[in-house]
Short mmCIF file of C-alpha atoms in Angstrom, two decimals:
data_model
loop_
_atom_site.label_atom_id
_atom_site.label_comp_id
_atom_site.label_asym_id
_atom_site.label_seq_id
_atom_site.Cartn_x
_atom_site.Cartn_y
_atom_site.Cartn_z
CA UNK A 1 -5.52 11.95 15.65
CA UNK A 2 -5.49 11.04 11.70
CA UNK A 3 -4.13 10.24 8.58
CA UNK A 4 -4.38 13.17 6.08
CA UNK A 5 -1.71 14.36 3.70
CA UNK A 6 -1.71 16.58 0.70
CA UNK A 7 -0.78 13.46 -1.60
CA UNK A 8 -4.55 11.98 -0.73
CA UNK A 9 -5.17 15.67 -1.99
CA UNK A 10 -3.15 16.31 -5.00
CA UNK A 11 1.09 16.71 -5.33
CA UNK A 12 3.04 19.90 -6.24
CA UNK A 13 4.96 18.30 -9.25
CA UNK A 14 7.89 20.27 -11.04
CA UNK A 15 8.99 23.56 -10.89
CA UNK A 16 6.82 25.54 -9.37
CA UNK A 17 6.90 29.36 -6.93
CA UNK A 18 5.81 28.92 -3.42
CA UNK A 19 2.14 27.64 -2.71
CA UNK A 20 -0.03 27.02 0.36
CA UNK A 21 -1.47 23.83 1.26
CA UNK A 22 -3.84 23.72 3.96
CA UNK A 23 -4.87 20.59 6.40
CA UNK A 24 -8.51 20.39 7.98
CA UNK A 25 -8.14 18.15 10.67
CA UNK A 26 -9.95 17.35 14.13
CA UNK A 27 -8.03 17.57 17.47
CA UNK A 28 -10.50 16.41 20.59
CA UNK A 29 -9.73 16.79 24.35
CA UNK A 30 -7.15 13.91 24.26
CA UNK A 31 -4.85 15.42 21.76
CA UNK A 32 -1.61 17.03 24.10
CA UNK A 33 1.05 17.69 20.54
CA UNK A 34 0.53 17.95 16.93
CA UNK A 35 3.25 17.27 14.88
CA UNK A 36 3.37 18.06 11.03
CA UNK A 37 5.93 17.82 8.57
CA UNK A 38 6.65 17.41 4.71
CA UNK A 39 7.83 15.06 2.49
CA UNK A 40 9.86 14.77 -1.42
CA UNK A 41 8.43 11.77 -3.07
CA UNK A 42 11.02 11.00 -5.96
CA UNK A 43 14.28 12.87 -6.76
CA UNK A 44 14.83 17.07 -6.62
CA UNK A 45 14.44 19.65 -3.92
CA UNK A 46 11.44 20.65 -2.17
CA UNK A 47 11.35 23.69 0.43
CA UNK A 48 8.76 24.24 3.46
CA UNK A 49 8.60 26.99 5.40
CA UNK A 50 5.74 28.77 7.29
CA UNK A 51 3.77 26.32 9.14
CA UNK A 52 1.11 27.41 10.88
CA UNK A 53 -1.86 26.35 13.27
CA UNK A 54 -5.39 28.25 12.51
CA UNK A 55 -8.53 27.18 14.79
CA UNK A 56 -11.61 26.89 13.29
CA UNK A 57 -14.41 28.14 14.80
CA UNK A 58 -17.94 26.02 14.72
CA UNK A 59 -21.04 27.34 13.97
CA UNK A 60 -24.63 26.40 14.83
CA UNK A 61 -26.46 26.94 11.58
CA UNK A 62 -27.46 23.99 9.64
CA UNK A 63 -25.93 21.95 6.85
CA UNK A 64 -27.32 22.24 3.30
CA UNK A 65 -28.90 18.83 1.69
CA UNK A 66 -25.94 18.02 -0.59
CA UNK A 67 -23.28 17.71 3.03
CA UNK A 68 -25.66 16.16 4.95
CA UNK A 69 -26.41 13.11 1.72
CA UNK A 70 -22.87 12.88 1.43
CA UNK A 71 -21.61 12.26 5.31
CA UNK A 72 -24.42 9.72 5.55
CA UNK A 73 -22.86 7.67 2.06
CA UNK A 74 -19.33 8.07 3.45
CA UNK A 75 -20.75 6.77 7.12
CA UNK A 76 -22.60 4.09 5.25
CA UNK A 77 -19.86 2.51 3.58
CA UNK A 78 -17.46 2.40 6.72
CA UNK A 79 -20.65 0.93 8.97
CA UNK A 80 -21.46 -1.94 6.15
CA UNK A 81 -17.47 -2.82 5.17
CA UNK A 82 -15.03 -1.62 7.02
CA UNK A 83 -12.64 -4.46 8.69
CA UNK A 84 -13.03 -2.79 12.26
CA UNK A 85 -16.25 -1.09 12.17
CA UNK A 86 -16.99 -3.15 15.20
CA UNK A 87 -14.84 -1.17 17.31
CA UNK A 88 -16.08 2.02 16.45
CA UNK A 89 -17.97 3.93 19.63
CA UNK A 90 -20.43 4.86 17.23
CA UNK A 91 -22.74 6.40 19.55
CA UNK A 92 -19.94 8.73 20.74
CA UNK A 93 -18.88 9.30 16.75
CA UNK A 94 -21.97 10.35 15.46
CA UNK A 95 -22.97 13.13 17.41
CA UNK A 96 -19.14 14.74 17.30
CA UNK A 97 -20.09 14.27 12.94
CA UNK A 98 -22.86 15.72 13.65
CA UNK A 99 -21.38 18.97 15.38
CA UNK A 100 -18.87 19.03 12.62
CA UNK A 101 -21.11 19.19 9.85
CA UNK A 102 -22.87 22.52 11.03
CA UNK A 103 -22.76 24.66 9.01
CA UNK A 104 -21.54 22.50 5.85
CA UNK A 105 -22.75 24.49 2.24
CA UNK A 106 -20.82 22.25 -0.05
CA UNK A 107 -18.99 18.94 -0.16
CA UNK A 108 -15.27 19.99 0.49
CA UNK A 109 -16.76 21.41 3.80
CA UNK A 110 -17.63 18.18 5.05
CA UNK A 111 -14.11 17.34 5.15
CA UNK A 112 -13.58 17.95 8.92
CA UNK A 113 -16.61 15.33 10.00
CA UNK A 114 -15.37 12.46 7.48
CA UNK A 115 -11.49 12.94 8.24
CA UNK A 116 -12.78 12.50 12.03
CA UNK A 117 -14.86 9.51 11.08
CA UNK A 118 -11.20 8.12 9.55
CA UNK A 119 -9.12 9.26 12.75
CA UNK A 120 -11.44 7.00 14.82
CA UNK A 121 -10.88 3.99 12.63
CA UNK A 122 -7.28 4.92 12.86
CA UNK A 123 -7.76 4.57 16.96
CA UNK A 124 -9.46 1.61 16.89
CA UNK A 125 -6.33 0.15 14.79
CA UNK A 126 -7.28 0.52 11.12
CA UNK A 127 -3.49 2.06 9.79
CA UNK A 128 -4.86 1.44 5.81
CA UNK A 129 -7.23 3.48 4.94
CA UNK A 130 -7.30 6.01 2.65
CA UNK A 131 -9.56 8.97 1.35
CA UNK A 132 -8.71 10.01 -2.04
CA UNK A 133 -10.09 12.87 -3.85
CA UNK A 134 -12.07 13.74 -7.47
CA UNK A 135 -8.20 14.78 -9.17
CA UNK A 136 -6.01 11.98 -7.30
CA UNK A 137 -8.98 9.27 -8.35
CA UNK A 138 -8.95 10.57 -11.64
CA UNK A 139 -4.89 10.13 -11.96
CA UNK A 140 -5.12 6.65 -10.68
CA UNK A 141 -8.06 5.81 -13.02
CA UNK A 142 -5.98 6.92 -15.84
CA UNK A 143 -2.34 5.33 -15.25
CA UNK A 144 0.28 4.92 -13.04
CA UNK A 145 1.19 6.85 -10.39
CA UNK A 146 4.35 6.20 -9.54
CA UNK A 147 7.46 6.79 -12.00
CA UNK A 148 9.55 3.85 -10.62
CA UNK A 149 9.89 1.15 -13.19
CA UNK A 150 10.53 -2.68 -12.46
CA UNK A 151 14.67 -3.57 -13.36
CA UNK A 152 16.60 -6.87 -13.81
CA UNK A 153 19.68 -7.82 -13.84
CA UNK A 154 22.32 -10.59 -13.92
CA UNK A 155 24.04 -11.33 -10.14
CA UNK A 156 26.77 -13.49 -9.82
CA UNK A 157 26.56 -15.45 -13.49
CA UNK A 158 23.44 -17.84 -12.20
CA UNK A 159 21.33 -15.57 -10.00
CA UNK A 160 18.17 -13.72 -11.68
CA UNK A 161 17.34 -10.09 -10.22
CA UNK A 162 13.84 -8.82 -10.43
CA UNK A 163 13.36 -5.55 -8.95
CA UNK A 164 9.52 -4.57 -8.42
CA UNK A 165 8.40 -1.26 -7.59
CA UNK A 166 5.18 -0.08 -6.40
CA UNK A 167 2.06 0.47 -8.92
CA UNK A 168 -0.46 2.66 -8.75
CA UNK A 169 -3.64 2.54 -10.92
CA UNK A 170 -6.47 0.25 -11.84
CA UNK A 171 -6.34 1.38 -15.76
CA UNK A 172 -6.24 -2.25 -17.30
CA UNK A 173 -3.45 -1.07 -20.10
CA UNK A 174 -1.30 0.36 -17.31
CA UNK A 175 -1.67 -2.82 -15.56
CA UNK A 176 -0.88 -4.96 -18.70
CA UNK A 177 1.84 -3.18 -19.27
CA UNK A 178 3.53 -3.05 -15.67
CA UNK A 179 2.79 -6.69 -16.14
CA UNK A 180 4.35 -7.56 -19.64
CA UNK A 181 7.25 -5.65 -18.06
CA UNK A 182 8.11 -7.92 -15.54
CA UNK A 183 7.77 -11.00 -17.81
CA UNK A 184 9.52 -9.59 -20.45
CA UNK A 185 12.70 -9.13 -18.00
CA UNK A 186 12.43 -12.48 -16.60
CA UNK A 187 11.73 -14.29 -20.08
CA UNK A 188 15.06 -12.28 -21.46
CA UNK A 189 17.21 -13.77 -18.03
CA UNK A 190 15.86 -16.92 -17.94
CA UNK A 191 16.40 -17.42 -22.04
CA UNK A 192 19.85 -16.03 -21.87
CA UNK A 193 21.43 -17.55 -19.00
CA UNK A 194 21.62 -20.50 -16.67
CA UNK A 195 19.47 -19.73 -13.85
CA UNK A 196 19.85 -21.79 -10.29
CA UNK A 197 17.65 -19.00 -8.30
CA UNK A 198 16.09 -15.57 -8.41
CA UNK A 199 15.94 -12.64 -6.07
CA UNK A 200 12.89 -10.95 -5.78
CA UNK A 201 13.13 -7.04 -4.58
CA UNK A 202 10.18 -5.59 -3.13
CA UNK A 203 11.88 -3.13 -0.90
CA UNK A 204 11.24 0.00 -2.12
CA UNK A 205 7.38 -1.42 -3.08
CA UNK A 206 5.03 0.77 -1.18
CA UNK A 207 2.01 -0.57 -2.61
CA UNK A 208 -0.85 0.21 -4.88
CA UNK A 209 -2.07 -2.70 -6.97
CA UNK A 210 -1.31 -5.62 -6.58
CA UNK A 211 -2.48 -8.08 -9.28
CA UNK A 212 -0.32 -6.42 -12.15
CA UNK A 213 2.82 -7.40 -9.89
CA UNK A 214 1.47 -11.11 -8.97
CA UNK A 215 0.67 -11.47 -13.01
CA UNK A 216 3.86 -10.60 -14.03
CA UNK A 217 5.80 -12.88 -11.31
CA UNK A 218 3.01 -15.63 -11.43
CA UNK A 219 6.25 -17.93 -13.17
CA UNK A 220 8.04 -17.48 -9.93
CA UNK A 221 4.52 -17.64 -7.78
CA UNK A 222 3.04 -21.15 -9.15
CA UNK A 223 -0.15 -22.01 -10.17
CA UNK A 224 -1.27 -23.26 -6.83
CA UNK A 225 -3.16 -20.42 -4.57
CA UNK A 226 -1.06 -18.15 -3.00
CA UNK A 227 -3.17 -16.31 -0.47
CA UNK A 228 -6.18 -15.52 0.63
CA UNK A 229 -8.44 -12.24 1.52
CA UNK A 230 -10.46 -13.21 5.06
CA UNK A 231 -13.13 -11.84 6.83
CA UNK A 232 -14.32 -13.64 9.78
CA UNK A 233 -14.89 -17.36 8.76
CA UNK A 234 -14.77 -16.26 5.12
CA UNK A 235 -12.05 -16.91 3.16
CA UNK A 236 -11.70 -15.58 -0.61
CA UNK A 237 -8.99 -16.86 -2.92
CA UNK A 238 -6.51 -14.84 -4.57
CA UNK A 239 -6.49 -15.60 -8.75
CA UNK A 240 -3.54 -14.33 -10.58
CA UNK A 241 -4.64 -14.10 -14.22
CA UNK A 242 -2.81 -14.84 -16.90
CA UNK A 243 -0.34 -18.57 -18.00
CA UNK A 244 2.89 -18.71 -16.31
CA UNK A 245 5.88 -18.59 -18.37
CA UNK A 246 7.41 -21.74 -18.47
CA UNK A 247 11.42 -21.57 -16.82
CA UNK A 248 14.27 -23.52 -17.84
CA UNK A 249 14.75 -24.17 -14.00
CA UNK A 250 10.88 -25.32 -13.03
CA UNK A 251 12.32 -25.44 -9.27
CA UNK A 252 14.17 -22.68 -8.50
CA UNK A 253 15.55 -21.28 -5.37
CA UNK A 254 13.65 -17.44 -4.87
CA UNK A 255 14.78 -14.78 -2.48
CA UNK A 256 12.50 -12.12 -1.53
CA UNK A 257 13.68 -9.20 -0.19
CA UNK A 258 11.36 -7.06 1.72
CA UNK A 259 12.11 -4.13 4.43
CA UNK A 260 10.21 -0.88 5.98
CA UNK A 261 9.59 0.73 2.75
CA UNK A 262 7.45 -2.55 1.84
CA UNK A 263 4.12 -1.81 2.56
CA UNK A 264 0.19 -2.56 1.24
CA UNK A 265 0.23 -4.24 -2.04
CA UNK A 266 3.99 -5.02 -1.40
CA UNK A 267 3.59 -7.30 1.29
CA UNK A 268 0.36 -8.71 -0.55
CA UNK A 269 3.06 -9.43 -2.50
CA UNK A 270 5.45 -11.18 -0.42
CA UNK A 271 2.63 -13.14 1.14
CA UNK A 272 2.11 -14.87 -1.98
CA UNK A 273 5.98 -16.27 -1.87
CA UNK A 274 5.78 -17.46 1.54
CA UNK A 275 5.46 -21.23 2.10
CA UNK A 276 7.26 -22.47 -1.09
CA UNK A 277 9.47 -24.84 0.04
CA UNK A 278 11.99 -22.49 -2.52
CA UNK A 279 10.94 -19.25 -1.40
CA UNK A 280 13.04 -17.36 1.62
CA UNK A 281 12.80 -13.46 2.91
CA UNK A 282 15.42 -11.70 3.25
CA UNK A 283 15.58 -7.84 4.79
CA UNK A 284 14.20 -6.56 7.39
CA UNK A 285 10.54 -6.56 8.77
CA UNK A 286 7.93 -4.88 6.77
CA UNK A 287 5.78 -1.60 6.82
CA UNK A 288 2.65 -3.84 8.50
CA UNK A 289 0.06 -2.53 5.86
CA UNK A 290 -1.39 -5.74 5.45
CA UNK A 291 -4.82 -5.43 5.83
CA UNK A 292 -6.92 -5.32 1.35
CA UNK A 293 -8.69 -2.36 0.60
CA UNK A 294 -11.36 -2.20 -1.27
CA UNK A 295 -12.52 1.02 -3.33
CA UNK A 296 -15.45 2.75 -3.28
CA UNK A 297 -16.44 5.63 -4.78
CA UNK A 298 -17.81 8.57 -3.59
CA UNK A 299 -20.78 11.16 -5.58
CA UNK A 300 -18.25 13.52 -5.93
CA UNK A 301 -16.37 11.21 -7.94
CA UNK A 302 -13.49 10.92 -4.64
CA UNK A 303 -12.61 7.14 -3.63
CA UNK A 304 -12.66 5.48 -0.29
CA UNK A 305 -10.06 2.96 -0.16
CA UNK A 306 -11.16 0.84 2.69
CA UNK A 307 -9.81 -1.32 4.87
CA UNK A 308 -12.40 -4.67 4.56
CA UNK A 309 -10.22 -7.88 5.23
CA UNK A 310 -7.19 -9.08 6.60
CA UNK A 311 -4.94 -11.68 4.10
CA UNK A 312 -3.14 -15.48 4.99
CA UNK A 313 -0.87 -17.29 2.40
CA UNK A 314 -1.40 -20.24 0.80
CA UNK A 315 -0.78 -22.00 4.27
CA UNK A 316 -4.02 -19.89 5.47
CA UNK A 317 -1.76 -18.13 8.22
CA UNK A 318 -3.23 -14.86 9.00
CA UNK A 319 -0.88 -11.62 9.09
CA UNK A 320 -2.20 -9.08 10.83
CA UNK A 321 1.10 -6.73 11.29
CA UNK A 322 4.58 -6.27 9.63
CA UNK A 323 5.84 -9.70 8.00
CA UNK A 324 9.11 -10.76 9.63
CA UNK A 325 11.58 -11.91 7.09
CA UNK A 326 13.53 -15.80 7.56
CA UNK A 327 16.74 -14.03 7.49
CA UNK A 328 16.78 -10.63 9.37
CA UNK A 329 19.01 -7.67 7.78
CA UNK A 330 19.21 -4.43 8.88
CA UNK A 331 18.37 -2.23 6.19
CA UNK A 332 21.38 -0.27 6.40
CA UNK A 333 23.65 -2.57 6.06
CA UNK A 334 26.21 -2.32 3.88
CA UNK A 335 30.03 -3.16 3.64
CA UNK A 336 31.92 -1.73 0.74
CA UNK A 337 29.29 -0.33 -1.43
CA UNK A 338 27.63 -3.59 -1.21
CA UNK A 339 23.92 -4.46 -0.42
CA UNK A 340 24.91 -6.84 2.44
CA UNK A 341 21.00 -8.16 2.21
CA UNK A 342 21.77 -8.78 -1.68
CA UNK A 343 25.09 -11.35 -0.63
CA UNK A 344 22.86 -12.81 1.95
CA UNK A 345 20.31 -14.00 -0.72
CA UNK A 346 23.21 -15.05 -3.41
CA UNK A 347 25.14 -16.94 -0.73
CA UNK A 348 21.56 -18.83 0.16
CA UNK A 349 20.85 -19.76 -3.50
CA UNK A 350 24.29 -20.93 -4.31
CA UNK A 351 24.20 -23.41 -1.31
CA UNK A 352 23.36 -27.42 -2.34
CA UNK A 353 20.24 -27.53 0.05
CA UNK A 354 17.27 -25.76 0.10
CA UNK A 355 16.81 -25.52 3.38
#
């Protein structure tokens, strides 16, 4: 019926006594279960207990100015960009917003129309999405979101490691320094050691932004254009900024490694690897995020990340659902303690031919 989680909302973080988070959410005639659940995003313990469903009951007196202005913005942007706003049955939509709104005397109680406005893109096949409120914008205006770190390493004497996490923020010295990351680890490999090929880790990449990840692998990338954002018969190409650092190897063999946990931004990506005559994926098939969002932002200083376009590599082949890697994996597999999806890329570089 939705998408709507308390991380679009704000996160408990550290040690904290019990506290109640509450869900608004819109459940029409069709809906026959509801399932909930929780989540721990990082490392510790998290409990849940007490679930509960509470009905809301809708009233017939009328909204005040301020909810009314801001449904109409929110239902502006999604009828002017959004990638499937086309299949929206907006004469059926509208009036169910309209019921929803009754009663609406400040912003946060428009909540229930706009998250229903979301569940019907997420019907008509828009998975992306995402509403983000005034404290979660704020965060992601400010720096990073995520606490995962990119990490190299040296495999097998000639094979470079590069392992890139997600990022999440549009602060420009966050991003440059995500960024300078990367290259630093890949400068300190490639000037230290003889380097025949690279593997590329995007596994555990769930997203976020994704031009600090293609500027600090645009060595590895190329020059050339590696994908595009489309939109009907419009086609926008993706510029990495920033000079590639020039490798001791200029031709190097490059596995990326993708798998469910690669999703959004990391398969953005992945796309812009695929059709180097070096480049293979290895793993197994993606989350399927790969529709671009754009941002827009909202008078209460919340952000819409929409879904406006879908993306193609630099072959201009459309993906419109999970990329399927060249050399399937399952992700649990492992013999030993070892990453069999790691061997499978080593044994691929260390072969004679490319191919």
């Amino acid at each position: 019926i939705g998408f709507y989680n308390s991380g679009q909302n704000g996160v408990l973080n550290g040690t904290s006594d019990w506290q109640e988070l509450k869900m608004k959410m819109v459940a029409d005639k069709h809906v026959k279960k509801l399932f909930f659940g929780g989540y721990l995003n990082g490392s510790g313990e998290v409990w849940f207990d007490d679930f509960s469903l509470e009905k809301d009951t809708l009233t017939n007196s009328p909204p005040n100015e301020e909810a009314i202005s801001y449904v109409k913005k929110f239902t502006e942007i999604i009828e002017k960009n959004a990638l499937y706003k086309d299949s929206l049955n907006w004469e059926e939509i509208k009036p169910v917003m309209q019921k929803l709104l009754k009663g609406a005397k400040s912003i946060e109680d428009t909540r229930g129309a706009t998250n229903y406005l979301l569940g019907a893109l997420r019907k008509a096949g828009d998975k992306h999405s995402l509403f983000f409120n005034k404290k979660v914008t704020s965060d992601y205006k400010q720096g990073n979101t995520f606490s995962d770190n990119p990490k190299s390493l040296v495999m097998d004497k000639n094979v470079g490691y590069i392992y890139v996490p997600a990022f999440g923020s549009i602060n420009s010295a966050a991003g440059k320094a995500f960024t300078d990351t990367i290259k630093t680890l890949i400068s300190n490999i490639d000037n230290n050691h003889n380097i025949s090929g690279w593997i590329v880790d995007l596994r555990q990449n769930g997203g976020g932004n994704m031009w600090p990840m293609l500027a600090g692998l645009k060595s590895l990338v190329g020059e050339r254009t590696p994908g595009y954002f489309v939109k009907g018969k419009n086609r926008s190409a993706w510029r990495i900024s920033g000079k590639p650092m020039k490798l001791k190897n200029a031709h190097p063999k490059i596995a990326v490694l993708i798998g469910p946990n690669t999703a959004s931004s990391g398969e953005m990506t992945a796309v812009a690897f695929i059709g180097k005559k070096n480049v293979k994926l290895f793993g197994s098939p993606s989350a399927g995020y790969t529709t671009a969002n754009s941002t827009f932002y909202l008078p209460d200083g919340a952000m819409l990340a929409l879904a406006t376009s879908t993306v193609a590599d630099r072959n201009k082949k459309v993906y419109l659902d999970k990329i399927i890697p060249d050399n399937e994996i399952a992700e649990t597999s492992k013999k030993d303690n070892r990453d069999l999806t790691i061997d499978a890329a080593i044994k691929w570089i260390n072969e004679k031919s490319i191919n």
